mmCIF file of C-alpha atoms in Angstrom:
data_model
loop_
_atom_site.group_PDB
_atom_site.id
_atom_site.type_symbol
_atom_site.label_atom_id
_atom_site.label_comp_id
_atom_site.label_asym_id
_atom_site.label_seq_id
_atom_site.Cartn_x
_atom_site.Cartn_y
_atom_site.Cartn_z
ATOM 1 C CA UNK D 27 24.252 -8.645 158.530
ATOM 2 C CA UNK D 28 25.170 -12.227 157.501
ATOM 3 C CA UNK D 29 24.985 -15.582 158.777
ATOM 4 C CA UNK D 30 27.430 -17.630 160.133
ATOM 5 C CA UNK D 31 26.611 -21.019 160.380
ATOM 6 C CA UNK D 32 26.321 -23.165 163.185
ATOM 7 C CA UNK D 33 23.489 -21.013 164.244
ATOM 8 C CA UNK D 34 25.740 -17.857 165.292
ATOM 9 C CA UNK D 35 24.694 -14.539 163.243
ATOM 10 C CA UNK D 36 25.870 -11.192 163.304
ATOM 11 C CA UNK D 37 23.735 -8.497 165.015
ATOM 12 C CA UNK D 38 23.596 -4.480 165.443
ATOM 13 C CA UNK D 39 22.887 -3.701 169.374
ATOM 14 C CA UNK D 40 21.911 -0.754 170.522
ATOM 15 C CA UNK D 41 22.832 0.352 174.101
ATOM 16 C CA UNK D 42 20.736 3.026 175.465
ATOM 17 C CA UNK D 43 21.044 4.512 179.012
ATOM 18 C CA UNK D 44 17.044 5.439 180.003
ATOM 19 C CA UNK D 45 16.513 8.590 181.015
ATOM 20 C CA UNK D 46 19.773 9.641 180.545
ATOM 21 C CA UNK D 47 19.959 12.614 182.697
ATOM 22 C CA UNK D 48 18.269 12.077 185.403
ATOM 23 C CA UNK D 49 19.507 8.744 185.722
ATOM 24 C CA UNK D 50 22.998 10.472 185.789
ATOM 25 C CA UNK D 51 21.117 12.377 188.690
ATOM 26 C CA UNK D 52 19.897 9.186 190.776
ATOM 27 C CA UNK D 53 22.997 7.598 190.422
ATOM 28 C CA UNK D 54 24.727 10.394 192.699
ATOM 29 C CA UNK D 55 21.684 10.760 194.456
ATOM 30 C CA UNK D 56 19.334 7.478 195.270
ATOM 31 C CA UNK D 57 17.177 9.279 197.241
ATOM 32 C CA UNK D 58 16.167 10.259 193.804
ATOM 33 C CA UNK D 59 14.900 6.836 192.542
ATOM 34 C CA UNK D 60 11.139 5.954 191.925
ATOM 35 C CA UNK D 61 10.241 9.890 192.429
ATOM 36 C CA UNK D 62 9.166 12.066 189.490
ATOM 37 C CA UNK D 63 12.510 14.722 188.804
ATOM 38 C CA UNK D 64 13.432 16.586 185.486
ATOM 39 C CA UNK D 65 16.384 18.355 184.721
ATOM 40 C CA UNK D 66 16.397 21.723 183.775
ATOM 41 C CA UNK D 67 18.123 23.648 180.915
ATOM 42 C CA UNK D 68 21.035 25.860 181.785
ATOM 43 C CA UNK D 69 18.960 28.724 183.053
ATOM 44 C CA UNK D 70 16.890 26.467 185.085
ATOM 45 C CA UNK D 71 14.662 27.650 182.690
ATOM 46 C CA UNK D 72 12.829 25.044 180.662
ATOM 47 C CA UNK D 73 12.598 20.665 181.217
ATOM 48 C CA UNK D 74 15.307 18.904 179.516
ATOM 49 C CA UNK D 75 14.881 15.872 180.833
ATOM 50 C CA UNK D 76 12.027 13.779 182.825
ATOM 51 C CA UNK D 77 12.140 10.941 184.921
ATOM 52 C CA UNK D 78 9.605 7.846 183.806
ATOM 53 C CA UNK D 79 7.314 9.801 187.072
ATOM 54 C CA UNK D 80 7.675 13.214 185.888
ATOM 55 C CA UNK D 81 6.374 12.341 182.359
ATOM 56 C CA UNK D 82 3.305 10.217 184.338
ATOM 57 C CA UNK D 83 2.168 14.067 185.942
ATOM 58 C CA UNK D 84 2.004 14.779 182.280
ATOM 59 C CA UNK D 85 5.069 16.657 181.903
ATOM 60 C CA UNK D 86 6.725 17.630 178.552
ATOM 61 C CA UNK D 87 10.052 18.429 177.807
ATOM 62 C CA UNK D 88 10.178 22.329 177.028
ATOM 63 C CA UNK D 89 7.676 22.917 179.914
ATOM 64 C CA UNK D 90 8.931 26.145 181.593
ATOM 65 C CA UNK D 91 10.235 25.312 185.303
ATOM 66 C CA UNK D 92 7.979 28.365 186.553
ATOM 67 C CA UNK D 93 4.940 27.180 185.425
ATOM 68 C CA UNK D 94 5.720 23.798 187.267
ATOM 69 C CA UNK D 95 7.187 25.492 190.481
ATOM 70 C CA UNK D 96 4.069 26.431 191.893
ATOM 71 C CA UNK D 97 3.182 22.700 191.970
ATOM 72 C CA UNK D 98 5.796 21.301 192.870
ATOM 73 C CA UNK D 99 5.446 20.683 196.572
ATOM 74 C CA UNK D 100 2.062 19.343 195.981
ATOM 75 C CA UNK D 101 2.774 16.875 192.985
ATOM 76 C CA UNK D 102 6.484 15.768 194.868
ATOM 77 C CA UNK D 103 7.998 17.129 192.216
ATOM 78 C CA UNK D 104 12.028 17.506 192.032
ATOM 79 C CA UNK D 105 14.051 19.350 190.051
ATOM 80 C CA UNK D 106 17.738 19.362 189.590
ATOM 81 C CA UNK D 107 19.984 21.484 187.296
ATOM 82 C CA UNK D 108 21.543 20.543 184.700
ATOM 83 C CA UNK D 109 25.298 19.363 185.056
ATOM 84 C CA UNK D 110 27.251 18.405 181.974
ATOM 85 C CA UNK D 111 29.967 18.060 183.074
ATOM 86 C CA UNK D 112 28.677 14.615 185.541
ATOM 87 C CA UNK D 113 26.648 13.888 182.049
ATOM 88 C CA UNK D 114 29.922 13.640 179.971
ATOM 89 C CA UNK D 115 31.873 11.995 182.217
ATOM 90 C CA UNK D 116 29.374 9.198 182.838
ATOM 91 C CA UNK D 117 28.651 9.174 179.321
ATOM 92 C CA UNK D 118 32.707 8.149 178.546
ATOM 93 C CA UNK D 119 32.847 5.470 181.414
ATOM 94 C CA UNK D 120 29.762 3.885 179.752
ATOM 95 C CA UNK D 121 30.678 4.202 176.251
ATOM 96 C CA UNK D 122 34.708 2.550 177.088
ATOM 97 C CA UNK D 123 32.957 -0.209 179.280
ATOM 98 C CA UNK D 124 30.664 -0.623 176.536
ATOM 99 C CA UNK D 125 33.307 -0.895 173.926
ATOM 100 C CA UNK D 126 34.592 -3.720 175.740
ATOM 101 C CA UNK D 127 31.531 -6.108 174.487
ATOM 102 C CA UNK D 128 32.394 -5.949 170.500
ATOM 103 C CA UNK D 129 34.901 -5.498 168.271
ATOM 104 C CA UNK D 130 33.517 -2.531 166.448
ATOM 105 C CA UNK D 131 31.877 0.408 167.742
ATOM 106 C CA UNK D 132 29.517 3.419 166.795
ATOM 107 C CA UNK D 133 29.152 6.134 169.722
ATOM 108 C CA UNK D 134 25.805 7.215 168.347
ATOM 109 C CA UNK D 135 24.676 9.992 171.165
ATOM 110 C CA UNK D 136 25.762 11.155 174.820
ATOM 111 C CA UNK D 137 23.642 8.504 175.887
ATOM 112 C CA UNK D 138 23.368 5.590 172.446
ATOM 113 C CA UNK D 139 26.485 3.486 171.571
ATOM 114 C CA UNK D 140 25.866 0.694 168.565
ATOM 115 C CA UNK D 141 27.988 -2.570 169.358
ATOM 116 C CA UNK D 142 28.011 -5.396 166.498
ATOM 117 C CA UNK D 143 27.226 -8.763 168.430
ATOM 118 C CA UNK D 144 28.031 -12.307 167.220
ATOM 119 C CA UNK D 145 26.931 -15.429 168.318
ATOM 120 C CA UNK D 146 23.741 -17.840 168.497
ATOM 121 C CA UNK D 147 20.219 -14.945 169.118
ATOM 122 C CA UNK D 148 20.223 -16.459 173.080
ATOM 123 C CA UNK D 149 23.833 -16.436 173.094
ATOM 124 C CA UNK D 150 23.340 -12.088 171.918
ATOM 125 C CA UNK D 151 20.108 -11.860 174.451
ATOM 126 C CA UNK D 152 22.359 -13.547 177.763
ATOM 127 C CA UNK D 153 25.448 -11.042 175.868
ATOM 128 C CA UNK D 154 22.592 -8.066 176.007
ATOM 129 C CA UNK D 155 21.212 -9.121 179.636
ATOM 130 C CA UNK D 156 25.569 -8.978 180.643
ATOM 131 C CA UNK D 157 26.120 -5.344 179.526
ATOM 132 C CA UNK D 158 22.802 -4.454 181.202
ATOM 133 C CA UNK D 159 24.570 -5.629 184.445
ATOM 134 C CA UNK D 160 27.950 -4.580 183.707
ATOM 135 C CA UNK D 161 26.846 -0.866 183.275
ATOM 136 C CA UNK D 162 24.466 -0.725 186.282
ATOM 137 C CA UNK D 163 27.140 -2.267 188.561
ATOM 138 C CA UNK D 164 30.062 0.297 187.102
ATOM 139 C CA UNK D 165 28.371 3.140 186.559
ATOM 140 C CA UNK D 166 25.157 3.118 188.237
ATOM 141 C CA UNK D 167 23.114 3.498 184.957
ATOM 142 C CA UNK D 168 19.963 1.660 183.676
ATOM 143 C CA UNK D 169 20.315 0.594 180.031
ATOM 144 C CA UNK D 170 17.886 -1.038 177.575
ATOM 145 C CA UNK D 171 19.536 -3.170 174.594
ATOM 146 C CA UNK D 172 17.956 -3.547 171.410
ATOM 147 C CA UNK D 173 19.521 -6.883 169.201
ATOM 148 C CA UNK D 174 18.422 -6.587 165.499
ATOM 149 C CA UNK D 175 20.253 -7.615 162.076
ATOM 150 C CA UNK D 176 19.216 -3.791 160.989
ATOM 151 C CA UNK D 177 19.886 -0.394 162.972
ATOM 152 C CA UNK D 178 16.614 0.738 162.278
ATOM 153 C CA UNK D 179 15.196 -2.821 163.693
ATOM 154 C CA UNK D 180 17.462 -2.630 166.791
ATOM 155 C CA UNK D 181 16.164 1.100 167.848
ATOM 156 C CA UNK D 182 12.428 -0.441 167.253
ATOM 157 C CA UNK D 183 13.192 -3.605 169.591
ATOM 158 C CA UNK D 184 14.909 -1.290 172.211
ATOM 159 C CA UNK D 185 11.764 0.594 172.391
ATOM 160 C CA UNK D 186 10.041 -2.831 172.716
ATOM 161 C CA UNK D 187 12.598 -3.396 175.901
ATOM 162 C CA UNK D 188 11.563 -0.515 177.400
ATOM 163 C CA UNK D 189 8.320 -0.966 177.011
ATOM 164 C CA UNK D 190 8.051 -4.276 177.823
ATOM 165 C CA UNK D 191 9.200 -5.337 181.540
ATOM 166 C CA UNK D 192 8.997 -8.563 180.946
ATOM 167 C CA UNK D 193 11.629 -8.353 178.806
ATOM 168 C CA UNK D 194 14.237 -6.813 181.523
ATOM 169 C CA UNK D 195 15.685 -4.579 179.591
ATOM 170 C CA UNK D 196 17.046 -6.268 176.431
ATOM 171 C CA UNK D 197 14.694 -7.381 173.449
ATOM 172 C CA UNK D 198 16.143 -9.189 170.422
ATOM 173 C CA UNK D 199 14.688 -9.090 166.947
ATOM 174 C CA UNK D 200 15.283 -13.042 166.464
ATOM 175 C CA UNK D 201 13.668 -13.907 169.711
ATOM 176 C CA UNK D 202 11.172 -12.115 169.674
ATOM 177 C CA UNK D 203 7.647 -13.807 168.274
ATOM 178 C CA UNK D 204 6.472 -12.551 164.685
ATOM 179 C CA UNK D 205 3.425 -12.003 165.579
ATOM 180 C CA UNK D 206 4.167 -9.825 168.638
ATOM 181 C CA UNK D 207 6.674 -8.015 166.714
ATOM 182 C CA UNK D 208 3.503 -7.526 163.693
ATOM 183 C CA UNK D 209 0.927 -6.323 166.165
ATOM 184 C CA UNK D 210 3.148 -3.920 168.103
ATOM 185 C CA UNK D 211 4.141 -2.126 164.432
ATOM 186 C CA UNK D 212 0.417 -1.855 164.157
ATOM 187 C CA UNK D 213 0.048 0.027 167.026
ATOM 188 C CA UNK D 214 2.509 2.512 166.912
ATOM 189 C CA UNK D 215 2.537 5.227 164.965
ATOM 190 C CA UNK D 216 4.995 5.599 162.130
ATOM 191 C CA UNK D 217 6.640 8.632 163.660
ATOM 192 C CA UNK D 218 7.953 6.106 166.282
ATOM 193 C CA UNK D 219 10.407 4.903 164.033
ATOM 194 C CA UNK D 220 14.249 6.561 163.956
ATOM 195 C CA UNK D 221 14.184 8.654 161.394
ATOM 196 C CA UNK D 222 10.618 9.784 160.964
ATOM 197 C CA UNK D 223 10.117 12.593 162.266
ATOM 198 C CA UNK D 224 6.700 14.808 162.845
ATOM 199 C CA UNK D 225 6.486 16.653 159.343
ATOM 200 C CA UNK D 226 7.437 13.613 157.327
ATOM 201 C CA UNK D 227 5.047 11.479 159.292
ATOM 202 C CA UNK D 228 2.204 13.813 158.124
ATOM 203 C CA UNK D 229 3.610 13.466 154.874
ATOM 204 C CA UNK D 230 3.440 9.932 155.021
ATOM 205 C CA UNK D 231 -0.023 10.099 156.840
ATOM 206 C CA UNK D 232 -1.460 11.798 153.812
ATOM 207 C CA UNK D 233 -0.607 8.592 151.356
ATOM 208 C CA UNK D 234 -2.342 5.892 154.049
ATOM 209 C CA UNK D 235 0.666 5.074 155.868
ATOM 210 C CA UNK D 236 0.034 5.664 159.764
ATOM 211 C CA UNK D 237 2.012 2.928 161.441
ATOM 212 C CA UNK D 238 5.075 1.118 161.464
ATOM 213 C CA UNK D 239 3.989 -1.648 160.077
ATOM 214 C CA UNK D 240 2.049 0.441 156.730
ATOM 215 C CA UNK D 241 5.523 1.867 156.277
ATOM 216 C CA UNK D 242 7.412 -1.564 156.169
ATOM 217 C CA UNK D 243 4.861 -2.627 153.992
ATOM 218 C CA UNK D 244 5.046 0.274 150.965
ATOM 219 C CA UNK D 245 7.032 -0.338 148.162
ATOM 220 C CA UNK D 246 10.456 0.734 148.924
ATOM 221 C CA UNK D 247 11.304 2.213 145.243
ATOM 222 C CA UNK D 248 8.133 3.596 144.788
ATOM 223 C CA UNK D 249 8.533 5.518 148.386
ATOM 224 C CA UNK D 250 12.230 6.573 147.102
ATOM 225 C CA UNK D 251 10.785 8.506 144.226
ATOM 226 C CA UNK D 252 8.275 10.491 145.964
ATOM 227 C CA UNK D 253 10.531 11.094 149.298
ATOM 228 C CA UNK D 254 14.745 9.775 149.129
ATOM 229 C CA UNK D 255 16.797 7.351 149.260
ATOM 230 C CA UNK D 256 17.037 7.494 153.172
ATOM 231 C CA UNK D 257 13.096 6.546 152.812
ATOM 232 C CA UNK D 258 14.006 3.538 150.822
ATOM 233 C CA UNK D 259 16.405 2.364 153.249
ATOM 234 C CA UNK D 260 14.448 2.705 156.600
ATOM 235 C CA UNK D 261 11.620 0.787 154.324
ATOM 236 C CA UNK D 262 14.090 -2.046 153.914
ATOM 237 C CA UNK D 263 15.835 -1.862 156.913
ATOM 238 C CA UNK D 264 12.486 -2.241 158.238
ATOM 239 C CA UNK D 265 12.157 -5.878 155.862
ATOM 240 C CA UNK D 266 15.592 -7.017 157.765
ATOM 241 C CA UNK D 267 17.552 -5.997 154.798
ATOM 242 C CA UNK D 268 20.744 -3.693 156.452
ATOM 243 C CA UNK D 269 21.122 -0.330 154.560
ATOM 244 C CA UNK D 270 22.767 2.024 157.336
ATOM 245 C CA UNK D 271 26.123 0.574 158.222
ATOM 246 C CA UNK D 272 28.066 1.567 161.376
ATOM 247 C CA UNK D 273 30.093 4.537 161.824
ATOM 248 C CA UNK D 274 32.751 3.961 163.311
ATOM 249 C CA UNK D 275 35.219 6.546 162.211
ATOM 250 C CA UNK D 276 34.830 10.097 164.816
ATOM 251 C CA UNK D 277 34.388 13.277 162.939
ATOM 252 C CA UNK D 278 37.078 15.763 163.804
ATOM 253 C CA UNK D 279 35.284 18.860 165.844
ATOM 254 C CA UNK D 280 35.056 22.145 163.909
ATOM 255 C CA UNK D 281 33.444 23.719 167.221
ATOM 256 C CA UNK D 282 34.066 23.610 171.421
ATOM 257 C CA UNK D 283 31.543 25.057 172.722
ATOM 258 C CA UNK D 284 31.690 25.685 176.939
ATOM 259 C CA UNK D 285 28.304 27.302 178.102
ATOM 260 C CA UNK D 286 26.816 27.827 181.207
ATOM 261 C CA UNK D 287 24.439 29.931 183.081
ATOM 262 C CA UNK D 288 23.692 31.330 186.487
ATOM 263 C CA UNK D 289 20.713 31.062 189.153
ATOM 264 C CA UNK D 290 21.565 34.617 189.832
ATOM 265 C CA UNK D 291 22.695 37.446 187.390
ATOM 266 C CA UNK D 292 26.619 38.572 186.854
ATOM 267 C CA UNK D 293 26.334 42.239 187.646
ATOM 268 C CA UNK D 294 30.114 42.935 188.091
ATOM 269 C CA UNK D 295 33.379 43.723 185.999
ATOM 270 C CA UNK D 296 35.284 41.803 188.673
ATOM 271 C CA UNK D 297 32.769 38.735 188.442
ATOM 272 C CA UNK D 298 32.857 38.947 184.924
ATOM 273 C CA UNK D 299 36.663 38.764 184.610
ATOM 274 C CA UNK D 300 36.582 35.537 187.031
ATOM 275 C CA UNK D 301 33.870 33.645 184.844
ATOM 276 C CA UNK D 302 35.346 34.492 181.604
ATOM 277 C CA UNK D 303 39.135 33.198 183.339
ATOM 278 C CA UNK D 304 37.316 29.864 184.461
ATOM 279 C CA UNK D 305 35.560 29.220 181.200
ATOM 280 C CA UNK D 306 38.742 29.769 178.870
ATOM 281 C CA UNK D 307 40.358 27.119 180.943
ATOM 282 C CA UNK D 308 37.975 25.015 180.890
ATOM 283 C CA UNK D 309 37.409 24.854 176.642
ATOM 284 C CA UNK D 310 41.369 24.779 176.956
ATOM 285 C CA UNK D 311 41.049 21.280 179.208
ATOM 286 C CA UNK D 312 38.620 19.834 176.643
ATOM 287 C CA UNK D 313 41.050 21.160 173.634
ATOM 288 C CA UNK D 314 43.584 19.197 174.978
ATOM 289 C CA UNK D 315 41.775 16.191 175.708
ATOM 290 C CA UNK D 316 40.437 15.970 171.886
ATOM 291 C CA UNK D 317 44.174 16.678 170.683
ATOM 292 C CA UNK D 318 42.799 20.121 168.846
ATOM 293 C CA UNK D 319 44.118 23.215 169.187
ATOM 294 C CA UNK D 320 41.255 26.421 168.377
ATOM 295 C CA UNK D 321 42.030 29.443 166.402
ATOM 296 C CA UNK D 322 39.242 31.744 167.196
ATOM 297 C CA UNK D 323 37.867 32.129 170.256
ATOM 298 C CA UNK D 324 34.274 33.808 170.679
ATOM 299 C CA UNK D 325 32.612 35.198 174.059
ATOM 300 C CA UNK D 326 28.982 35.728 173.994
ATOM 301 C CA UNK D 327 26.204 36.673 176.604
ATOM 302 C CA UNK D 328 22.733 36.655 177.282
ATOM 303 C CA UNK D 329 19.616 37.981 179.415
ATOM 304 C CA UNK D 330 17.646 35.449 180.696
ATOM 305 C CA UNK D 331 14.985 34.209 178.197
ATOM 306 C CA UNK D 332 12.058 34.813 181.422
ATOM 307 C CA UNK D 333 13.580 38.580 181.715
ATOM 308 C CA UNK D 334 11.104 41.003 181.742
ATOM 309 C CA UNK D 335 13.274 44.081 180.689
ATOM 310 C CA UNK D 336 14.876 44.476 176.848
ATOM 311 C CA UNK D 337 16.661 41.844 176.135
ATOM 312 C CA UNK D 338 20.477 41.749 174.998
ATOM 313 C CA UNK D 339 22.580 38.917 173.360
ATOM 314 C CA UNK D 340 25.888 40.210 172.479
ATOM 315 C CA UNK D 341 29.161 38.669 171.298
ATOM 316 C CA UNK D 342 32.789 39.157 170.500
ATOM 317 C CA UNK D 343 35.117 37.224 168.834
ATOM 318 C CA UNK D 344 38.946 37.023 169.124
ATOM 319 C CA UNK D 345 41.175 35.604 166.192
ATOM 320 C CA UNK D 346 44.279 34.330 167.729
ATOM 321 C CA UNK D 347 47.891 34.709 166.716
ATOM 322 C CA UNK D 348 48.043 30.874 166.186
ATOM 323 C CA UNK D 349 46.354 28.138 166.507
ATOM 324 C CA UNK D 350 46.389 26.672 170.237
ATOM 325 C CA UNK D 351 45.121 24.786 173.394
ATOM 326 C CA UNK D 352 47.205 26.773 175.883
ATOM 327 C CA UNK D 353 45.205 27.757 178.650
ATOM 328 C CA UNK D 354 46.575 30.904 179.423
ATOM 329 C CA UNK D 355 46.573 32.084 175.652
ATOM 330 C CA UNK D 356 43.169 31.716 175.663
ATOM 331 C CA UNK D 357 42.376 33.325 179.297
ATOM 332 C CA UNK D 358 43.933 35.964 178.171
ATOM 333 C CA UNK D 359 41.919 35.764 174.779
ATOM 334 C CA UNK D 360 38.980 35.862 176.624
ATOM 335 C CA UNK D 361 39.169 38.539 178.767
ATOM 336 C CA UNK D 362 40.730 40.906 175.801
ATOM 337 C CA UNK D 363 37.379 40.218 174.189
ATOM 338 C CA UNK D 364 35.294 40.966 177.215
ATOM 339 C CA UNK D 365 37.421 44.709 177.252
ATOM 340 C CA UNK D 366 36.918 45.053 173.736
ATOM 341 C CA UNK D 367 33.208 45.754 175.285
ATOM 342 C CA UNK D 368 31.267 42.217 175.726
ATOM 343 C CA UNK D 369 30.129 43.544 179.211
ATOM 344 C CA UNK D 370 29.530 47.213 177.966
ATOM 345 C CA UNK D 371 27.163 45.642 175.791
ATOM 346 C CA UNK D 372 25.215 44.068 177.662
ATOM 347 C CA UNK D 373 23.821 46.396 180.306
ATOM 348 C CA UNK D 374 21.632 44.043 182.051
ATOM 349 C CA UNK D 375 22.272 41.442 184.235
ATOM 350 C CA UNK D 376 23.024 38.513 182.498
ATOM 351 C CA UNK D 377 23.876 34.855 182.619
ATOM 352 C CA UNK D 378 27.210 34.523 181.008
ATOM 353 C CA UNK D 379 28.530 32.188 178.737
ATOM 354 C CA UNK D 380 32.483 31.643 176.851
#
């Protein structure tokens, strides 16, 4: 990103709300803090998220919940389930409060938002250690921001922040000493870098590279031959030389998808009616909110992944006169699919999902 005299440069920031979940969790719920809790997956089935105490027991996202149960009580181990529709709310208040700090913005993830920062690198850190505040006083939410004059440098230095808590939660590339910055890229391993993921790091493993710091070190036209041109950029993104430029334009949704699941099994027509009536009306909220209108609508169900009888995964799908958002079009849409036999289909109890 360039310079701009008088000492004032132009920076990429990542914001990143830790542990996004449960943190959404804790924030309705402080009896929550310093106390291992994951999240669970619709079905309460499997770990979707972990508090920084849950991953200390040793726990891994994907872990099923009733493996964990039995040890639960023993260990102090919480669990909550998961609510999306706190996540996503929380997740807008944060990303419009966040917006607020720059004049261009990239919402990256539920929980990542890149900001473009200008001004001297301890005029950025005091601007990083301000949205830190801003965030936890509005919303409740601990953030970590990572300052860099490359994306893939500002995910690496907000890894460093929350690492490091020393640094209280914001880390800047330009502040930070050289030879810190060297020795922790020796240390971790190249799959710790965005965009490297497990099979390409064993790739990358098999020519010699095994850290960070190997990988900013290959040649970066030499790496683009054997791999892409997304491995030449990380390589110089990696050198401080920006490749990946913000995003800043929203993709128009081709898909709404509203899916839930139940702690006990729908095992009525009448029930079934109700959840299909709820769950139209709710896609039709969300619709409307994103200005869209949908044109097929599809209603699909499912046995519990732990059941231990057959399991069944039907679906129907509805094409609509015209396209629209109107909630009662699509209730109705939704529970002509379920007579057109969705629940005939599925004979077994089932969490349900439209």
């Amino acid at each position: 990103m360039p310079e701009m005299g008088a000492g004032k440069v132009e920076r990429f920031a990542l914001v990143d709300v830790n542990s996004f979940y449960v943190s959404c969790e804790r924030a309705f719920d402080p009896s929550l803090e310093l106390k291992p809790v994951v999240v669970l997956s619709n079905n309460d089935g499997c770990v979707v998220a972990r508090s920084n105490e849950a991953k200390a027991l040793g726990i891994e996202n994907g872990d099923p919940w009733f493996k964990l149960a039995a040890d639960a009580k023993r260990t102090g181990l919480i669990q909550r389930s998961s609510n999306y529709e706190l996540y996503g709310d929380l997740s807008s208040r944060v990303m419009e409060l966040l917006g607020r700090y720059s004049f261009s913005q990239e919402v990256y993830s539920i929980d990542e938002s890149w900001l473009v920062l200008r001004g001297t690198p301890e005029e950025l850190v005091r601007t990083g250690a301000e949205i830190k505040a801003a965030v936890a006083l509005h919303t409740g939410l601990p953030v970590c921001v990572g300052i860099a004059p490359t994306k893939t440098l500002a995910k690496f230095v907000n890894r460093v922040a929350k690492q490091n808590p020393a640094l209280r939660g914001v880390c800047s590339w330009d502040t930070l000493p050289s030879a810190h910055a060297e020795a922790i890229m020796s240390r971790v391993p190249v799959t710790g870098i965005w965009g490297i993921a497990g099979r390409l790091g064993k790739k990358l493993n098999a020519l010699g590279i095994f850290t960070i710091a190997d990988l900013k070190a290959a040649d970066p036209v030499v790496m683009r031959k054997k791999f892409s041109v997304l491995m030449q950029r990380t390589i110089m993104e990696l050198n401080g030389i920006p490749c990946i430029p913000l995003e800043t334009e929203v993709a128009t949704k081709r898909q709404l998808i509203f899916s839930r699941s139940f702690s006990t099994p729908v095992t009525t027509a009448a029930r079934m009616h109700e959840v299909m009536a709820i769950y139209a009306q709710q896609a039709a909220i969300r619709l409307a909110k994103d200005s869209q209108q949908a044109r097929l609508i599809t209603c699909f169900a499912g046995t519990s992944h732990f059941n231990d009888r057959a399991a069944s995964f039907p679906s129907v799908a509805v094409k609509l006169p015209a396209p629209t958002a109107d909630p009662v079009l699509l209730t109705k849409a939704a529970t002509r699919a379920w007579r057109a036999g969705l629940w005939m289909a599925s004979r077994t109890p089932a969490p349900v999902s439209c």
